Coordinates of C-alpha atoms in Angstrom, one line a residue:
Chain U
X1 CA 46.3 117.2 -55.2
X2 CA 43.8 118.1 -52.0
X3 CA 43.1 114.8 -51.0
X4 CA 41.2 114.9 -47.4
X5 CA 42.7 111.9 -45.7
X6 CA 39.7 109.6 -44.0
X7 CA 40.3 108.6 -40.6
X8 CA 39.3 105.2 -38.9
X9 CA 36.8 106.9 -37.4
X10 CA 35.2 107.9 -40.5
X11 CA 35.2 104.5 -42.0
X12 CA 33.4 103.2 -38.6
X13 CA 30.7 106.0 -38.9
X14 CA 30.1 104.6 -42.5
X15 CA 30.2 101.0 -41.4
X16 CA 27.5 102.1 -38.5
X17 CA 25.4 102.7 -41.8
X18 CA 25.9 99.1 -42.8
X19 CA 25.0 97.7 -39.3
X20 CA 22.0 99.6 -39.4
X21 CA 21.0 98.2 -42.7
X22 CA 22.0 94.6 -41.2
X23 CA 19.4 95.4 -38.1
X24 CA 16.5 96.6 -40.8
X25 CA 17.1 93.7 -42.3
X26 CA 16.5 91.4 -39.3
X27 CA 13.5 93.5 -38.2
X28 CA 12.0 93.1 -41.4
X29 CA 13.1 89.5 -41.3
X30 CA 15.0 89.6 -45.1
X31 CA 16.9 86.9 -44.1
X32 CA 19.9 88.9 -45.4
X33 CA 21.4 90.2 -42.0
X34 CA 24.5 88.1 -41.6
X35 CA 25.1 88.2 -45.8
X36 CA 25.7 92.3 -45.1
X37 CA 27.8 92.0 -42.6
X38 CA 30.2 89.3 -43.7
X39 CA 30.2 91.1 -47.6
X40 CA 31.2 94.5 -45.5
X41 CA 33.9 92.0 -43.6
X42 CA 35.2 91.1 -46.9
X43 CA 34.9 94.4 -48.5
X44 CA 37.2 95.3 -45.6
X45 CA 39.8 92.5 -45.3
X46 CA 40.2 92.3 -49.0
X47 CA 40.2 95.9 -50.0
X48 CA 43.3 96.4 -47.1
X49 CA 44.9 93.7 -47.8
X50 CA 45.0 95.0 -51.7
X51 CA 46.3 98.2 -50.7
X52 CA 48.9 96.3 -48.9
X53 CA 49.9 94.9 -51.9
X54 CA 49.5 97.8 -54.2
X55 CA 51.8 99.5 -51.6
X56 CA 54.7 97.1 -51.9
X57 CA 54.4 97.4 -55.7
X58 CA 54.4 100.9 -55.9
X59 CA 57.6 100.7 -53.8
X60 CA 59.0 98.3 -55.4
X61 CA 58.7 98.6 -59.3
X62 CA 59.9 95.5 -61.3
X63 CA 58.4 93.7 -64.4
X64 CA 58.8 90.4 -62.0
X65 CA 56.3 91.2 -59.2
X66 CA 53.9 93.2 -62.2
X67 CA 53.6 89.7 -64.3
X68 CA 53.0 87.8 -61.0
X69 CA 50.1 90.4 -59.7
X70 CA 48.8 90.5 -63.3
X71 CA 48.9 86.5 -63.6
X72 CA 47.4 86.3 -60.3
X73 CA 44.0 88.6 -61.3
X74 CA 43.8 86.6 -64.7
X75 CA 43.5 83.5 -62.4
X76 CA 41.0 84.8 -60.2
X77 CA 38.8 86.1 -63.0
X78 CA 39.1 83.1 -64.8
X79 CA 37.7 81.6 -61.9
X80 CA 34.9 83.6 -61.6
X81 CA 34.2 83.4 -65.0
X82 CA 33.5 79.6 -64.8
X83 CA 31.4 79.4 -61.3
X84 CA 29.4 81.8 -63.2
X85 CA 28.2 79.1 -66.1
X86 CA 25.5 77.2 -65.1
X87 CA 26.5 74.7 -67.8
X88 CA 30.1 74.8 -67.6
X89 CA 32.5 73.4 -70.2
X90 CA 34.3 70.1 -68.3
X91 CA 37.7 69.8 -67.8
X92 CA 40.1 72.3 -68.0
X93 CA 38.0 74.2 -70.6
X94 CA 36.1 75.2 -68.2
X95 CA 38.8 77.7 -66.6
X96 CA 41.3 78.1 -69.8
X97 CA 38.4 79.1 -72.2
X98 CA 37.7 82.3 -70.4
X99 CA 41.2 82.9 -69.1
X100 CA 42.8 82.8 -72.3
X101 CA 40.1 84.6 -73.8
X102 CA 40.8 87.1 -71.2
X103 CA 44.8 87.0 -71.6
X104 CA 44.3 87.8 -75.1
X105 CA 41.9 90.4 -74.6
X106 CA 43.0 92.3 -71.6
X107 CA 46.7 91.8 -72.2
X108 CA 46.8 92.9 -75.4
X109 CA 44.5 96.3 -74.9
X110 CA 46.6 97.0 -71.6
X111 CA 49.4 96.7 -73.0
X112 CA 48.6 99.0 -75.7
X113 CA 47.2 101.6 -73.6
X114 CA 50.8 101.8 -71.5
X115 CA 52.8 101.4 -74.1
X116 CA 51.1 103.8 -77.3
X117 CA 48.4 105.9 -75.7
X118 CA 49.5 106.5 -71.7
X119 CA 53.4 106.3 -72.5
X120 CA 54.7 106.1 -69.0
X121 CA 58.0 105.0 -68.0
X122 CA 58.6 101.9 -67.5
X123 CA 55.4 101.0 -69.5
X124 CA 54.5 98.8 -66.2
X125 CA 54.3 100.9 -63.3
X126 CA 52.6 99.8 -61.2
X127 CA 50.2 102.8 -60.2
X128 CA 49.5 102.6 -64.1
X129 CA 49.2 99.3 -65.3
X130 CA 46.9 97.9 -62.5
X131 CA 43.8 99.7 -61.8
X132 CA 44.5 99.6 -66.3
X133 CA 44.6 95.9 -65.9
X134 CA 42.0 95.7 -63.2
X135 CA 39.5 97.3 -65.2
X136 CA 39.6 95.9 -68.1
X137 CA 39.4 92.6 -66.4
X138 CA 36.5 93.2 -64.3
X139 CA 34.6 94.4 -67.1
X140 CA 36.1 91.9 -70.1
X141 CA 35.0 89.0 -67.3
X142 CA 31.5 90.2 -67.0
X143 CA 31.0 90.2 -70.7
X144 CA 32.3 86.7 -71.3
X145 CA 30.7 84.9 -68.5
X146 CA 27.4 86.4 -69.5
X147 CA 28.1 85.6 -73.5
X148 CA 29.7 81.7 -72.9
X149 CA 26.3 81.7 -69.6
X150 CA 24.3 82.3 -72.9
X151 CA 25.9 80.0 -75.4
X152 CA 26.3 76.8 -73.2
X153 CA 22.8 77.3 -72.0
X154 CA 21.2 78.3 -75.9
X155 CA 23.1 74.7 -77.0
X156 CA 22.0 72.8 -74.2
X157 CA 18.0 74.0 -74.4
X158 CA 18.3 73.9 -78.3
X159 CA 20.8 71.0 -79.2
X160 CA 17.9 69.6 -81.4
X161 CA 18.0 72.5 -83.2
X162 CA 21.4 72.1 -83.8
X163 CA 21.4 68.7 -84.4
X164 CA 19.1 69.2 -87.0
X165 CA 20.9 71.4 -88.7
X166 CA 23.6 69.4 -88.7
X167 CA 21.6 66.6 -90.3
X168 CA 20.7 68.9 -93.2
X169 CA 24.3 68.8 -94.1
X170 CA 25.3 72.5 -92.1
X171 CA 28.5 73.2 -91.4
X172 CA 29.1 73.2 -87.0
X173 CA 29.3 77.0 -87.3
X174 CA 26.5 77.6 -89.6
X175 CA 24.4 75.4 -87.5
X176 CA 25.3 77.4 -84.2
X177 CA 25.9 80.7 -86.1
X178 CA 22.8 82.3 -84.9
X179 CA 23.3 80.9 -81.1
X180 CA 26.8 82.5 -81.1
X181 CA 25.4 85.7 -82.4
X182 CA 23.2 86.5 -79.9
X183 CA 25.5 85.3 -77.0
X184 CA 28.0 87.5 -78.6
X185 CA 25.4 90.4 -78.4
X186 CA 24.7 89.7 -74.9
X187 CA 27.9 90.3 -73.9
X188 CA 28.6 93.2 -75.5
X189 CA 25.3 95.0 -75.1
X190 CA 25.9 96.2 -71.1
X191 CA 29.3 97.5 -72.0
X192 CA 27.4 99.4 -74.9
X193 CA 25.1 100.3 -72.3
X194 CA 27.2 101.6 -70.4
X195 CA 29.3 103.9 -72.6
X196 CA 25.4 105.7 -74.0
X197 CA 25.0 106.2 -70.2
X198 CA 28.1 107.8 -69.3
X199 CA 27.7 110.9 -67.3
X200 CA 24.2 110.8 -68.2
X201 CA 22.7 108.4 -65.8
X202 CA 25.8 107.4 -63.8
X203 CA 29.1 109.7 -63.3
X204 CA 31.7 106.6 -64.0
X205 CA 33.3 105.5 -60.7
X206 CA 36.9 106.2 -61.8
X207 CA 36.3 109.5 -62.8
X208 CA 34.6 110.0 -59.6
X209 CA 37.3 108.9 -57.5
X210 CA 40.1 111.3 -59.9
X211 CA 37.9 114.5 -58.9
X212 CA 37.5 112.8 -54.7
X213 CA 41.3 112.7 -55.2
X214 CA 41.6 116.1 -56.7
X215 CA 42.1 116.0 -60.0
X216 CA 40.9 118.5 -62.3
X217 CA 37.3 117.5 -64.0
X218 CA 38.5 117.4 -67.7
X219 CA 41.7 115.6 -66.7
X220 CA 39.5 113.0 -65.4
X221 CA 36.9 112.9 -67.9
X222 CA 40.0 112.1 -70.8
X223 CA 40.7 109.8 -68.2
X224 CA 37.8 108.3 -68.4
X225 CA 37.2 108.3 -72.0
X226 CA 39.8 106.3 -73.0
X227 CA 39.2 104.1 -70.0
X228 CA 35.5 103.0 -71.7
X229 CA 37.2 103.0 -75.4
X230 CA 40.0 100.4 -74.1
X231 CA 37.0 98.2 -71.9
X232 CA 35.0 98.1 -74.9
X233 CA 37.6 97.3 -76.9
X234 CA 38.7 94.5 -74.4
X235 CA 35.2 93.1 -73.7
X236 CA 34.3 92.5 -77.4
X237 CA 37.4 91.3 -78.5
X238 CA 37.3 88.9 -75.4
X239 CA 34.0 88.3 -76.3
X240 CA 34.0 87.3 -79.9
X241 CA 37.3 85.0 -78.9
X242 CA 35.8 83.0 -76.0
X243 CA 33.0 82.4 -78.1
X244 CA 34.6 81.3 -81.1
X245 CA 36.5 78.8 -79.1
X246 CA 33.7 77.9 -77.2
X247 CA 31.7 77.3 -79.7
X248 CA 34.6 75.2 -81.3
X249 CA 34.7 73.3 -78.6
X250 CA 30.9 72.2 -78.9
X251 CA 31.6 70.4 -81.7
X252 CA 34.3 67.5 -82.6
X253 CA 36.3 67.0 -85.6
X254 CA 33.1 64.9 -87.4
X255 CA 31.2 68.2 -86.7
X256 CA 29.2 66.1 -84.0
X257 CA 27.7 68.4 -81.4
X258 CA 29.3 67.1 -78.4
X259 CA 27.1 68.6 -75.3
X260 CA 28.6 65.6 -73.1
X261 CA 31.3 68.6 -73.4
X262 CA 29.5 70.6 -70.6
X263 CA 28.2 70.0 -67.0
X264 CA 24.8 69.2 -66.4
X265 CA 24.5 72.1 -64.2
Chain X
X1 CA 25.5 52.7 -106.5
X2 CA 24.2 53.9 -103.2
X3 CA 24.9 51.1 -101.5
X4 CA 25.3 51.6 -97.4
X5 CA 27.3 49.2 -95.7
X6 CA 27.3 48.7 -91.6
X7 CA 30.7 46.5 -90.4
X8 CA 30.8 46.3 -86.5
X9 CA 28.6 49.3 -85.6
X10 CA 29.0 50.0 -82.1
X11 CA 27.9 52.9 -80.1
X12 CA 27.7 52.8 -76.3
X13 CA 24.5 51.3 -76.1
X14 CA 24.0 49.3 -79.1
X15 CA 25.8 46.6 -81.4
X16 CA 27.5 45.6 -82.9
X17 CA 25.5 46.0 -85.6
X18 CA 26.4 44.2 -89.4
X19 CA 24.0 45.4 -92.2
X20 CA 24.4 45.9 -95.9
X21 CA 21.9 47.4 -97.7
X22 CA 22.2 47.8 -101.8
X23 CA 20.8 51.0 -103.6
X24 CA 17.0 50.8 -104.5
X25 CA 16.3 48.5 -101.2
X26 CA 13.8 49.6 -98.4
X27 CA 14.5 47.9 -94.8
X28 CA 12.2 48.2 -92.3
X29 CA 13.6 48.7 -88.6
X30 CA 11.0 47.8 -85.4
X31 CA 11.6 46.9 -81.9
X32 CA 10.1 48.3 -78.6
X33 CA 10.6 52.4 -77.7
X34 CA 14.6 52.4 -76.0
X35 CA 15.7 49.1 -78.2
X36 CA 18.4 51.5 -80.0
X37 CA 16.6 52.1 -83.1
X38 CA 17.1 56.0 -83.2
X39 CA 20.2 55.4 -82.0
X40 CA 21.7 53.4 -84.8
X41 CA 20.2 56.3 -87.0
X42 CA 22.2 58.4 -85.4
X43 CA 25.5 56.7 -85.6
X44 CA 24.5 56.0 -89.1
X45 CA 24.3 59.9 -89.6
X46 CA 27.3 59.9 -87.9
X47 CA 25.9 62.4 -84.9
X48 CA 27.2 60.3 -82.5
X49 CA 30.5 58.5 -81.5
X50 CA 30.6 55.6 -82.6
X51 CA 32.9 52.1 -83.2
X52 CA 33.1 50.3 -86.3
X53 CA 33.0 51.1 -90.7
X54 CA 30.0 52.2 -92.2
X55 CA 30.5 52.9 -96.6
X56 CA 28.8 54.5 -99.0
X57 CA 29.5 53.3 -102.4
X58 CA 32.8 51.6 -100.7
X59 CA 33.8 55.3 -99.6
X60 CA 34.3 55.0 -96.0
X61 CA 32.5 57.7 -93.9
X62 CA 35.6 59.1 -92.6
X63 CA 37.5 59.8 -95.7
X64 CA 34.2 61.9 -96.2
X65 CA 33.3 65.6 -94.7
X66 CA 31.0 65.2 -92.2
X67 CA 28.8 68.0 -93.7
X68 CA 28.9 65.7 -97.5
X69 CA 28.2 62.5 -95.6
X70 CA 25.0 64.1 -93.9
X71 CA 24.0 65.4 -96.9
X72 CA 23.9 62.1 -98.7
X73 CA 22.8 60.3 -95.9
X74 CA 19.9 62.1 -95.2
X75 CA 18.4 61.8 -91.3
X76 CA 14.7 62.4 -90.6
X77 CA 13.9 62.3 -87.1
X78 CA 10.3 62.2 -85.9
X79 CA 9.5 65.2 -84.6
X80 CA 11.5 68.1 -86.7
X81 CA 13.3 70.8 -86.2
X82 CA 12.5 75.0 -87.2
X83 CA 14.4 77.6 -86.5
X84 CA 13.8 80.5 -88.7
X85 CA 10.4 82.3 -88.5
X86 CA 9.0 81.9 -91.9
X87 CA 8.7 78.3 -93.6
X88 CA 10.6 78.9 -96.6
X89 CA 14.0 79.8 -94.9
X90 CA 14.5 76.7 -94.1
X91 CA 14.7 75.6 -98.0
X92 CA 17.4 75.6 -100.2
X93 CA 16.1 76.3 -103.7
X94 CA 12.7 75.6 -104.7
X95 CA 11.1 72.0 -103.3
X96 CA 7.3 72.7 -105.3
X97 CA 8.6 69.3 -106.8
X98 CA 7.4 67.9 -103.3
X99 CA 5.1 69.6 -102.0
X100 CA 2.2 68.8 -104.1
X101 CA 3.0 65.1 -103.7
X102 CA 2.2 65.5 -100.3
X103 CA -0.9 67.7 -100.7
X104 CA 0.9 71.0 -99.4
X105 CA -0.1 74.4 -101.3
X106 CA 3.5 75.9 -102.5
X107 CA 1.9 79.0 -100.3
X108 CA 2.9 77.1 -97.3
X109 CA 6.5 78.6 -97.7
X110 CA 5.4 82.5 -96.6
X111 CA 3.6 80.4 -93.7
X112 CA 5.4 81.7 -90.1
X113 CA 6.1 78.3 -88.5
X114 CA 3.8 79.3 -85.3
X115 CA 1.2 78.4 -88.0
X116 CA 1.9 74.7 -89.1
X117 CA 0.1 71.9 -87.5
X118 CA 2.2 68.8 -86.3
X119 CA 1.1 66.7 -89.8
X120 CA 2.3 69.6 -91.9
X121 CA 5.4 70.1 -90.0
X122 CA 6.3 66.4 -90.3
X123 CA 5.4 66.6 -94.4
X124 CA 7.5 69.7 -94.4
X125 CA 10.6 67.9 -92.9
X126 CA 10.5 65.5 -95.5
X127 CA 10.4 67.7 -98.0
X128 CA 13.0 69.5 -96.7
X129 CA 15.1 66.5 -96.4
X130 CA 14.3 65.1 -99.8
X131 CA 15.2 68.4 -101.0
X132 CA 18.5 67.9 -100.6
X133 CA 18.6 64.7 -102.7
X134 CA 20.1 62.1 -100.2
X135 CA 21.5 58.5 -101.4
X136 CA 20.8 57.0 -98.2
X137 CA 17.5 57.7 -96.4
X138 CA 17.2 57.0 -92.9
X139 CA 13.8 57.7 -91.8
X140 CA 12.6 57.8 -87.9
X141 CA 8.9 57.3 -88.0
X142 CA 7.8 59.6 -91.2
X143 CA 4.4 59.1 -91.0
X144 CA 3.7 59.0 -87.4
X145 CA 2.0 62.3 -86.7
X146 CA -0.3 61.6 -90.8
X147 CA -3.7 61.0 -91.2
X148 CA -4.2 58.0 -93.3
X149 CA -4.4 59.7 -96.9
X150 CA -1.2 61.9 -96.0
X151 CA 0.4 58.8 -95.1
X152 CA -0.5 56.9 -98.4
X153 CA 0.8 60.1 -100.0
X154 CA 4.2 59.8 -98.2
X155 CA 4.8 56.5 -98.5
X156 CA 4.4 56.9 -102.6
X157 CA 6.5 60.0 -102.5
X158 CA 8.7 58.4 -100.9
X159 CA 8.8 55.1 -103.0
X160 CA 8.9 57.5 -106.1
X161 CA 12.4 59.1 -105.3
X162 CA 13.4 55.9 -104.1
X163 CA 12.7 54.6 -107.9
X164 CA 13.9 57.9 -109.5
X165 CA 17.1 58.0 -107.6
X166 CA 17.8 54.5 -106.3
X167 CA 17.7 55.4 -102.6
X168 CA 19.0 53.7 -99.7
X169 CA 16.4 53.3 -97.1
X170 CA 16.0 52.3 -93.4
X171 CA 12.8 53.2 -92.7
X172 CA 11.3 53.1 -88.6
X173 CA 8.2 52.0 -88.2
X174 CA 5.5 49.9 -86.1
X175 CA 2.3 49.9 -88.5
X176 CA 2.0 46.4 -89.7
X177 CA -0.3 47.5 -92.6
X178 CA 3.1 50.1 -93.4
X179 CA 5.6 47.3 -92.8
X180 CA 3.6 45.3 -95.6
X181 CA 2.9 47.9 -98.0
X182 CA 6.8 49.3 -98.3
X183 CA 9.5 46.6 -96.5
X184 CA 12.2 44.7 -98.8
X185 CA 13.7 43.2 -95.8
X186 CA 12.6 43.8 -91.8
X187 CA 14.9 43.6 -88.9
X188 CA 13.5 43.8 -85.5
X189 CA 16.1 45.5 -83.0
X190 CA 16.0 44.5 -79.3
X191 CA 19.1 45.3 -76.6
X192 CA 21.0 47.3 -79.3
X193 CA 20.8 44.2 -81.6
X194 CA 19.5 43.3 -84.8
X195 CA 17.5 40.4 -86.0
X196 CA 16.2 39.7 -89.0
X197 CA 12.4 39.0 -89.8
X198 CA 11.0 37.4 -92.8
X199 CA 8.6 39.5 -94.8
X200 CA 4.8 37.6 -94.4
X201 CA 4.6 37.4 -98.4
X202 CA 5.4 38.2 -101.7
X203 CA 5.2 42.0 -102.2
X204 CA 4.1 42.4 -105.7

């Protein structure tokens, strides 16, 4: 490994890049001025205080402190996941819909990756299993706060249609059978997206940062590979489950559609 | 046989609500827009909570599946609903039987739905519903959006599967002339309540 160490100066050079942007932005009167600096604040404070944490871990491996950092992320992206609906699911479906949908998603494809395909020892070291974890994460959150975005929204706008389906005697998921299609499809399709683009359009940021750090191109690029298998993976399966039991939840057990279930946004 | 039976209706805005209604009898419901009269269709559907017993044939709604019940009790609402593209996908099996009643060319089901006018739509969804030979028929303003003839030819449409089957019906409705022509009994609902009217004469 050749890694070039960066200096606090070299960070500040880059940060006079964002101030600059922050003074175009208040010549050109964007309105966006203080937003850039307090998202580079939090870029900052968050990203150290992360490495903090990541540093403890490392030096202190135990299954314990792993479950708690890896409960801790579901949390937050379950969190995310619901101020992201603009006709959110009340109660505590809101947050356990996508969270468990997550938890089986993430978990499982995580743990399968350290376990079968990675192999290290313990399966949960740390330097492994988060930025695994992480990832899949990030990107199985995305997919189902844009799918359940599309299917509390599609009900809402169309419960007519729904209703009238119901009417003719359809079964609850008949009559929303097409609405949880497509919301199904639109979270899946930017993860599709971005596996076609790989290294076409973009060069994958993990890779990137492997061959900053040193590694060797192809070690990276395996790296990567399996990396967009597992998130696809994760994001469909978590997907297809937060919208089966979201969709379940729109209805009751008389097959009513029950949209007093969600916010009014 | 296919007689509907209301005890204590309730929703959260209206009842509750008594009404028994034997097979073969037409009842007319009227009252001012936001009295409950959709409402009570919808509980009656069972599409929204609701308090109380409602039978069909002495089988209690909720020893039925929802999906059976809504089948046999058959909702119309006044402005329906399309979904697929094309007419006919919304048809299970072949409903020439009504269409003609109703003036519609059995060409009407390669139509796109972009295509239909608000009268044909509204003949369509009965069709559609009658297609799926209901007991019960509860029926939100069918003839609303008709011109007079099409609404001469739904009401005897209707009245003809109502003899051929012995049909349920509650029937919405504000034309007198209607109200005249088709009503066995008339209730009036006001404040989520029902009242009876009597019928001005003698239907023959």
């Amino acid at each position: 490994m050749n890694l070039v160490t960066l200096s606090a100066f070299d960070l500040s050079l880059a940060a006079c890049l964002v101030l600059l942007l922050s003074v175009l932005s208040l010549r050109m009167q964007l309105g966006l001025s203080r937003q850039i600096i307090i998202a580079a604040l939090r870029t900052t404070v968050q990203l150290m205080l992360i490495g903090f944490v990541l540093k403890a871990l490392f030096e202190h491996v135990h299954l314990g402190w792993m479950s708690l950092m890896a409960m801790v992320m579901l949390l937050i992206a379950g969190y995310e996941v619901r101020a992201r609906q603009k006709h959110r699911f009340t109660g505590w479906w809101g947050f356990g819909l996508g969270s468990t949908a997550m938890f089986i998603s993430s978990f499982t494809v995580t743990l399968l990756a350290l376990t079968v395909i990675v192999e290290v020892d313990p399966w949960y070291t740390p330097q492994y299993a988060i930025p695994l974890l992480g990832m899949m994460l990030g990107n199985t959150m995305t997919g189902i706060a844009v799918g359940l975005d599309r299917l509390t929204q599609s009900a809402w706008q169309q419960r007519t249609i729904i209703e009238a389906r119901l009417m003719l005697g359809q079964s609850w998921s008949h009559a929303i059978g097409s609405i949880r299609r497509d919301s199904i499809r639109s979270g899946m399709i930017p993860m599709i997206n971005a596996m076609a683009a790989a290294g076409v359009v973009s060069l994958p940021g993990m890779m990137t940062g492997q061959i900053l750090a040193g590694a060797p191109p192809l070690e990276a690029v395996k790296y990567q590979i399996l990396i967009m298998f597992l998130i696809s993976a994760g994001t469909g399966l978590g997907t297809i489950a937060a919208l089966g039991f979201g969709s379940y939840r729109l209805f009751d057990e008389r097959q009513r559609l029950r949209i007093d279930r969600l916010s009014s946004g | 046989m296919n007689r509907l039976q209301i005890k204590g209706l309730s929703t959260r805005h209206i009842g509750p609500i008594d009404l028994d209604i034997t097979g073969g009898q037409c009842v007319i419901l009227s009252g001012t827009s936001g009295s409950g009269k959709t409402m009570l269709l919808r509980a009656i559907a069972d599409l929204d909570l609701h308090e109380g017993e409602i039978y069909l044939d002495d089988l209690s709604c909720k020893a039925m599946a929802p999906t059976t019940w809504r089948q046999q009790v058959g909702l119309l609402v006044a402005e329906s609903q399309w979904w697929e593209n094309v007419v006919g996908d919304h048809f299970n099996g072949e409903p020439t039987k009504y269409l003609g009643a109703l003036g519609l060319d059995p060409e009407i089901m390669s139509w796109s739905i972009a295509r239909l006018s608000s009268g044909e739509r509204q003949r369509l969804g009965l069709v559609r519903l009658l297609n799926n030979q209901p007991k019960v028929l509860l029926l939100d303003e069918p003839t609303a959006n008709l011109d007079p003839e099409s609404m001469k030819n739904a009401e005897m449409l209707i009245k003809q599967y109502q003899s051929e089957t012995g049909a349920a019906i509650i029937w919405v409705t504000h034309h007198h002339d209607q109200i005249e022509r088709i009503a066995d009994r008339h209730f009036s609902m006001k404040d989520g309540q029902l009242k009876e009217v009597e019928l001005k004469e003698v239907k023959q």
